[in-house]
Short mmCIF file of C-alpha atoms in Angstrom, two decimals:
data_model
loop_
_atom_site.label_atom_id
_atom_site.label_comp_id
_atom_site.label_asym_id
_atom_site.label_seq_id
_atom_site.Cartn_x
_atom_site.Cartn_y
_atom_site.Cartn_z
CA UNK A 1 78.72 95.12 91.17
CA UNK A 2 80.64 91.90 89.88
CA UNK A 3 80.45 88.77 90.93
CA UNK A 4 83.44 88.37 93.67
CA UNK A 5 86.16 86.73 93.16
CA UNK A 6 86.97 86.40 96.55
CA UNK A 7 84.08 84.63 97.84
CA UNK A 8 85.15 84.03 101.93
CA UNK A 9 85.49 88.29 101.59
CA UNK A 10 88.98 87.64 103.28
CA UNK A 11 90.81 91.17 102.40
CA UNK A 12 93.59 90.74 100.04
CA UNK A 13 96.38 92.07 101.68
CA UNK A 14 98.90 94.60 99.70
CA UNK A 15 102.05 96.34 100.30
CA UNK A 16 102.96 99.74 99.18
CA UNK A 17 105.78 102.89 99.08
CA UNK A 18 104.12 106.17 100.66
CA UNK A 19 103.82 107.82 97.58
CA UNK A 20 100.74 105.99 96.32
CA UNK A 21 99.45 105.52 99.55
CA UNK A 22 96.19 108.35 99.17
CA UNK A 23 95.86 106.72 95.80
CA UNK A 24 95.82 103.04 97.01
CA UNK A 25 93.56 103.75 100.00
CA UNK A 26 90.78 105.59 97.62
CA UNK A 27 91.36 102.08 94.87
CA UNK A 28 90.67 99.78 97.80
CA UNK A 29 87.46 101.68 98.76
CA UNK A 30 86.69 101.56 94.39
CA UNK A 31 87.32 97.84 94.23
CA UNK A 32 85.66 96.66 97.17
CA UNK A 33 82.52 99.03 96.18
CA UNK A 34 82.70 98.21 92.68
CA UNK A 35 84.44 94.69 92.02
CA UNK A 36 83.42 93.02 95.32
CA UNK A 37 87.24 92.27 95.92
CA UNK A 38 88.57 93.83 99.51
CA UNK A 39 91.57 95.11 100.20
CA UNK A 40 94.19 96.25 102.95
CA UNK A 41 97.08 98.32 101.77
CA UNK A 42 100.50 98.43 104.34
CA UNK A 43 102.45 102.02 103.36
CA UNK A 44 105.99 102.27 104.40
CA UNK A 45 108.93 103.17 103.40
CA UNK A 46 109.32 101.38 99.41
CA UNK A 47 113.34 100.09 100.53
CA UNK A 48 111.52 98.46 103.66
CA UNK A 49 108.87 97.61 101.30
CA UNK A 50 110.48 95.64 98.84
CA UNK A 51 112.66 93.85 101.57
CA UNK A 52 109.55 92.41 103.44
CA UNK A 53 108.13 91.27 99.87
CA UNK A 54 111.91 89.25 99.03
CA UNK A 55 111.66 87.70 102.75
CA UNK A 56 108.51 86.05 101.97
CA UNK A 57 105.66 87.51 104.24
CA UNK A 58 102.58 87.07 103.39
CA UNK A 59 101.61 89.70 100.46
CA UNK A 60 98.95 89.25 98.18
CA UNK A 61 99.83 92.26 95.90
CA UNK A 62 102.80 94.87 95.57
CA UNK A 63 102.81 98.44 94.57
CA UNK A 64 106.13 100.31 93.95
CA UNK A 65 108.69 101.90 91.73
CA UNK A 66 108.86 99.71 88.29
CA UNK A 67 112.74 99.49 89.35
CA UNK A 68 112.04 97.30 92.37
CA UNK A 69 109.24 95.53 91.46
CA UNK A 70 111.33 94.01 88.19
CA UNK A 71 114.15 92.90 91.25
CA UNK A 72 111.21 91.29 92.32
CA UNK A 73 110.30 89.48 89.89
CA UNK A 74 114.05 88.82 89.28
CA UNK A 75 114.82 87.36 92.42
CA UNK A 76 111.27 85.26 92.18
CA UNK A 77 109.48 87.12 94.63
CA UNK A 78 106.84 88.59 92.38
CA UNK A 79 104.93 87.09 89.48
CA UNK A 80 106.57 88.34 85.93
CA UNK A 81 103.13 88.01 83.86
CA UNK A 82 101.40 90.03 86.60
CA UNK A 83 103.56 93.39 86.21
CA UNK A 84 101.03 96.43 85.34
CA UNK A 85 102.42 99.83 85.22
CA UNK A 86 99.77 101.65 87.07
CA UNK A 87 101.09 105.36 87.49
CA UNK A 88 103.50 107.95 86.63
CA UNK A 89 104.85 110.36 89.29
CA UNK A 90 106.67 113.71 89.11
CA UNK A 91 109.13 115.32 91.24
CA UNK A 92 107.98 119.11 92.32
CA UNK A 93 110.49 121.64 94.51
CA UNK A 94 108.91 122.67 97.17
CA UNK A 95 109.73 125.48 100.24
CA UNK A 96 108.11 125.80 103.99
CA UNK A 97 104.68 127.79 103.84
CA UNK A 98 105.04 131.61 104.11
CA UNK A 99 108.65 131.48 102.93
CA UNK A 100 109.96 133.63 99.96
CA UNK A 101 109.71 132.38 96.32
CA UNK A 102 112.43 130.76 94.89
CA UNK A 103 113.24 130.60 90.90
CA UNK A 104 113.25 127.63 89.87
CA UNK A 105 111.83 127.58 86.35
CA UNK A 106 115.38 126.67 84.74
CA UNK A 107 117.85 123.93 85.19
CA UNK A 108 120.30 127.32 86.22
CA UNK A 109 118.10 128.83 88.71
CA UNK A 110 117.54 125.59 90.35
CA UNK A 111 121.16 124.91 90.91
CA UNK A 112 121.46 128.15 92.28
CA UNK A 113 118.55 127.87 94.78
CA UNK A 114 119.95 124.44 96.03
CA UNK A 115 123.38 126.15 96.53
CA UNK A 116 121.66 128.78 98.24
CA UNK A 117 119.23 126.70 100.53
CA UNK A 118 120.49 125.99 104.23
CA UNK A 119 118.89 123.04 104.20
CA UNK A 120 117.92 120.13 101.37
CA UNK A 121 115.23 117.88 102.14
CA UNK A 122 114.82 114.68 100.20
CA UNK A 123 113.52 111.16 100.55
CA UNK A 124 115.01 107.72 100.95
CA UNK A 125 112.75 106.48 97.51
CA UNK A 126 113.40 106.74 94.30
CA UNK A 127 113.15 110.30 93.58
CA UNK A 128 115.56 111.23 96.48
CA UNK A 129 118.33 108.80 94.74
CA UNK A 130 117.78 111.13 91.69
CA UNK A 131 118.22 114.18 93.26
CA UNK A 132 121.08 113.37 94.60
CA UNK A 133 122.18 111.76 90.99
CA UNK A 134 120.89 115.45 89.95
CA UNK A 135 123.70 116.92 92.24
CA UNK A 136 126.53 114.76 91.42
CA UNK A 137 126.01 115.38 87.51
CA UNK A 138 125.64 119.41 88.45
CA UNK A 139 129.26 118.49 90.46
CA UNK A 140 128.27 120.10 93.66
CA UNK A 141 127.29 117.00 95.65
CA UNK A 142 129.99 117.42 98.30
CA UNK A 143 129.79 120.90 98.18
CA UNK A 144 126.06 120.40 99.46
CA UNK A 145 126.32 117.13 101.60
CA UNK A 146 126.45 118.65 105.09
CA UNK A 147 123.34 120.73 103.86
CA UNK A 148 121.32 117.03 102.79
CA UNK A 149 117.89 116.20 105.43
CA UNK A 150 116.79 112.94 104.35
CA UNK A 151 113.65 112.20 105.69
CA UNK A 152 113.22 109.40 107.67
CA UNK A 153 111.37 106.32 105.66
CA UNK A 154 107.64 106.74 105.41
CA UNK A 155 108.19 110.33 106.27
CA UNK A 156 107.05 113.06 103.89
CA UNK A 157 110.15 115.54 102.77
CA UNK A 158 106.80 118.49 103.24
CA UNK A 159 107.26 117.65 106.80
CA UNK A 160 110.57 118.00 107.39
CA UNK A 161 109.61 121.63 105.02
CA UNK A 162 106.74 122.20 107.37
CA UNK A 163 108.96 121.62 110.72
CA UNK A 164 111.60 124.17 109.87
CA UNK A 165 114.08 121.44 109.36
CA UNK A 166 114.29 122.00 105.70
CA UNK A 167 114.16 125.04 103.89
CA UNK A 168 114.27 123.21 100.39
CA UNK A 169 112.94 119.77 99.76
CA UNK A 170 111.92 117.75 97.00
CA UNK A 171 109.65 115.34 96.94
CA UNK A 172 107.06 113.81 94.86
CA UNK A 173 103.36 115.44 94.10
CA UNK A 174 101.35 112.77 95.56
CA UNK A 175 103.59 112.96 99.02
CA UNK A 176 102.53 116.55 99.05
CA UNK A 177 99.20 116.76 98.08
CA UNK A 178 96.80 118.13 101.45
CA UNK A 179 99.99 117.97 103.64
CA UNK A 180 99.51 121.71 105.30
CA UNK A 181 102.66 124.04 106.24
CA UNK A 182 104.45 123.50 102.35
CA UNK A 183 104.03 125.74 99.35
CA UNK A 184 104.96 123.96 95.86
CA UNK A 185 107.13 126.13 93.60
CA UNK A 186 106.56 123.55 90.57
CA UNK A 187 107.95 120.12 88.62
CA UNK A 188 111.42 120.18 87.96
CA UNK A 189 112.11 122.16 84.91
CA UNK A 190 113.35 120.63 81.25
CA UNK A 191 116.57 118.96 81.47
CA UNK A 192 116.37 117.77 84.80
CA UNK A 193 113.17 116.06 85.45
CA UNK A 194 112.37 113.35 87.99
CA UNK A 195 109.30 110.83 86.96
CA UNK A 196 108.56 107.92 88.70
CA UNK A 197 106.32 104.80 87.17
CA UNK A 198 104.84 102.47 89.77
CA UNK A 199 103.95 99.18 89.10
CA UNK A 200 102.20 96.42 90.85
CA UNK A 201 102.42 93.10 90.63
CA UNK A 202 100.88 89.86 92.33
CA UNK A 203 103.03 88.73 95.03
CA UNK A 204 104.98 84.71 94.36
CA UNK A 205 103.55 84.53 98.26
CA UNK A 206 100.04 84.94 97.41
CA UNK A 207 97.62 82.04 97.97
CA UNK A 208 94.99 84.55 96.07
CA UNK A 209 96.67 84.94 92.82
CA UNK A 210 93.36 85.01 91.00
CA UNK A 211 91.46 87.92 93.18
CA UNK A 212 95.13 89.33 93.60
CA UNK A 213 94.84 89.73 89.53
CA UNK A 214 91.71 91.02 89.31
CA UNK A 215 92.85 93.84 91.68
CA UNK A 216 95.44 94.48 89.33
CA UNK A 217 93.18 94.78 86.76
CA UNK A 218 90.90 97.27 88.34
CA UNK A 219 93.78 99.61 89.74
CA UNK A 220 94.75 99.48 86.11
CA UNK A 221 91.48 100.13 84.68
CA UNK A 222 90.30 103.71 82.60
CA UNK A 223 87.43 104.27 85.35
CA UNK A 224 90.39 105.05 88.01
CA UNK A 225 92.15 107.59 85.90
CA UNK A 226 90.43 110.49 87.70
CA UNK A 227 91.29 109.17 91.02
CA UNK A 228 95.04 109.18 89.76
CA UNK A 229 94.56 112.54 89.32
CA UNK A 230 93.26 113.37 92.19
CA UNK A 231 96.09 112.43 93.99
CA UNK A 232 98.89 114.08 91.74
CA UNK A 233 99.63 111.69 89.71
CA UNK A 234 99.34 110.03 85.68
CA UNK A 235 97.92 107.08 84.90
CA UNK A 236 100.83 104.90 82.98
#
């Protein structure tokens, strides 16, 4: 182990979207084991995310979309020369366990299966703002609105799959990795894929910038790659 850099062992205390929250949970258990630097990661929904960040609670480090974290930094909420992409996440269709197979392995056959579906589950992060970008470029947006489920923030779209409530969703693989009651058809085919960097960044309200850093550092570092994995996802 390395010598701490966070001496009175106070947990750092971090602020994530849901979709790296398997990932972040596993890193905290990796840096306090290996780096001597504790950690407590907050998952919620990354729009209420980011908003607690720009009021100014009292974040040491923040983990979402690359989009939001450079508002962040824009609006001086989050340190510019602390930015690390850490991730890269990919949009999968997905359908309620037990329920017929649906082609999807074309731009086409998608299009047709969301016509077709009585129900379209997606989330309130980025990848559900790009599905429904998806829909408006295919022009059938309002011909599918009344069909639209968005989950609830820091809800997974496989549970709205896995509760009947959705008969299509789309979500990202990390969201649905172990979640029971979903069966994933596949990524997005060519032409229309959905991927997702996350980035973290030290937090301007951090009184721990150093250990915050060092954090950074590990989440960032080659021995985490398999963990990333793991849990769906690329490291950036």
């Amino acid at each position: 182990m390395e010598p701490s850099v966070n001496p009175d062992n106070t947990p750092l205390q971090g602020i994530s979207s849901m979709a790296t929250r398997a990932l972040l949970a596993q890193l905290a258990d990796g840096s306090r084991r290996d780096r001597g630097i504790d950690v407590h990661f907050e998952s919620v929904g990354g729009v209420d995310a980011a908003r607690r960040v720009a009021q100014g609670e009292a974040f040491d480090v923040v983990v979402l979309a690359a989009n939001a974290i450079d508002k962040l930094i824009a609006s001086g909420h989050a340190l510019a020369d602390s930015r690390v992409d850490l991730v890269v996440s990919k949009t999968v269709v997905a359908v309620p366990e037990g329920a017929p197979a649906v082609d999807v392995g074309t731009e086409q056959a998608l299009r047709q299966a969301v016509l077709a579906a009585s129900a379209i589950g997606h989330s309130t992060g980025p990848s559900g703002t790009a599905v429904l970008d998806l829909l408006q470029r295919w022009g059938v947006l309002e011909a599918v609105r009344d069909k639209l489920v968005q989950a609830p923030a820091g809800v997974p779209v496989g549970r709205l799959l896995a509760e009947g409530k959705a008969t299509l969703g789309f979500q990202q693989t990390s969201e649905l990795v172990g979640l029971a009651g979903v069966r994933v058809l596949g990524e997005l085919p060519a032409g229309c894929e959905i991927i997702t960097r996350f980035t973290a960044a030290v937090c301007a309200a951090s009184t721990r910038r150093d250990a915050a850093r060092a954090l950074i550092a590990y989440m960032a570092s080659p021995e985490t790659a398999q963990a990333k994995r793991e849990q769906g996802l690329e490291p950036a």
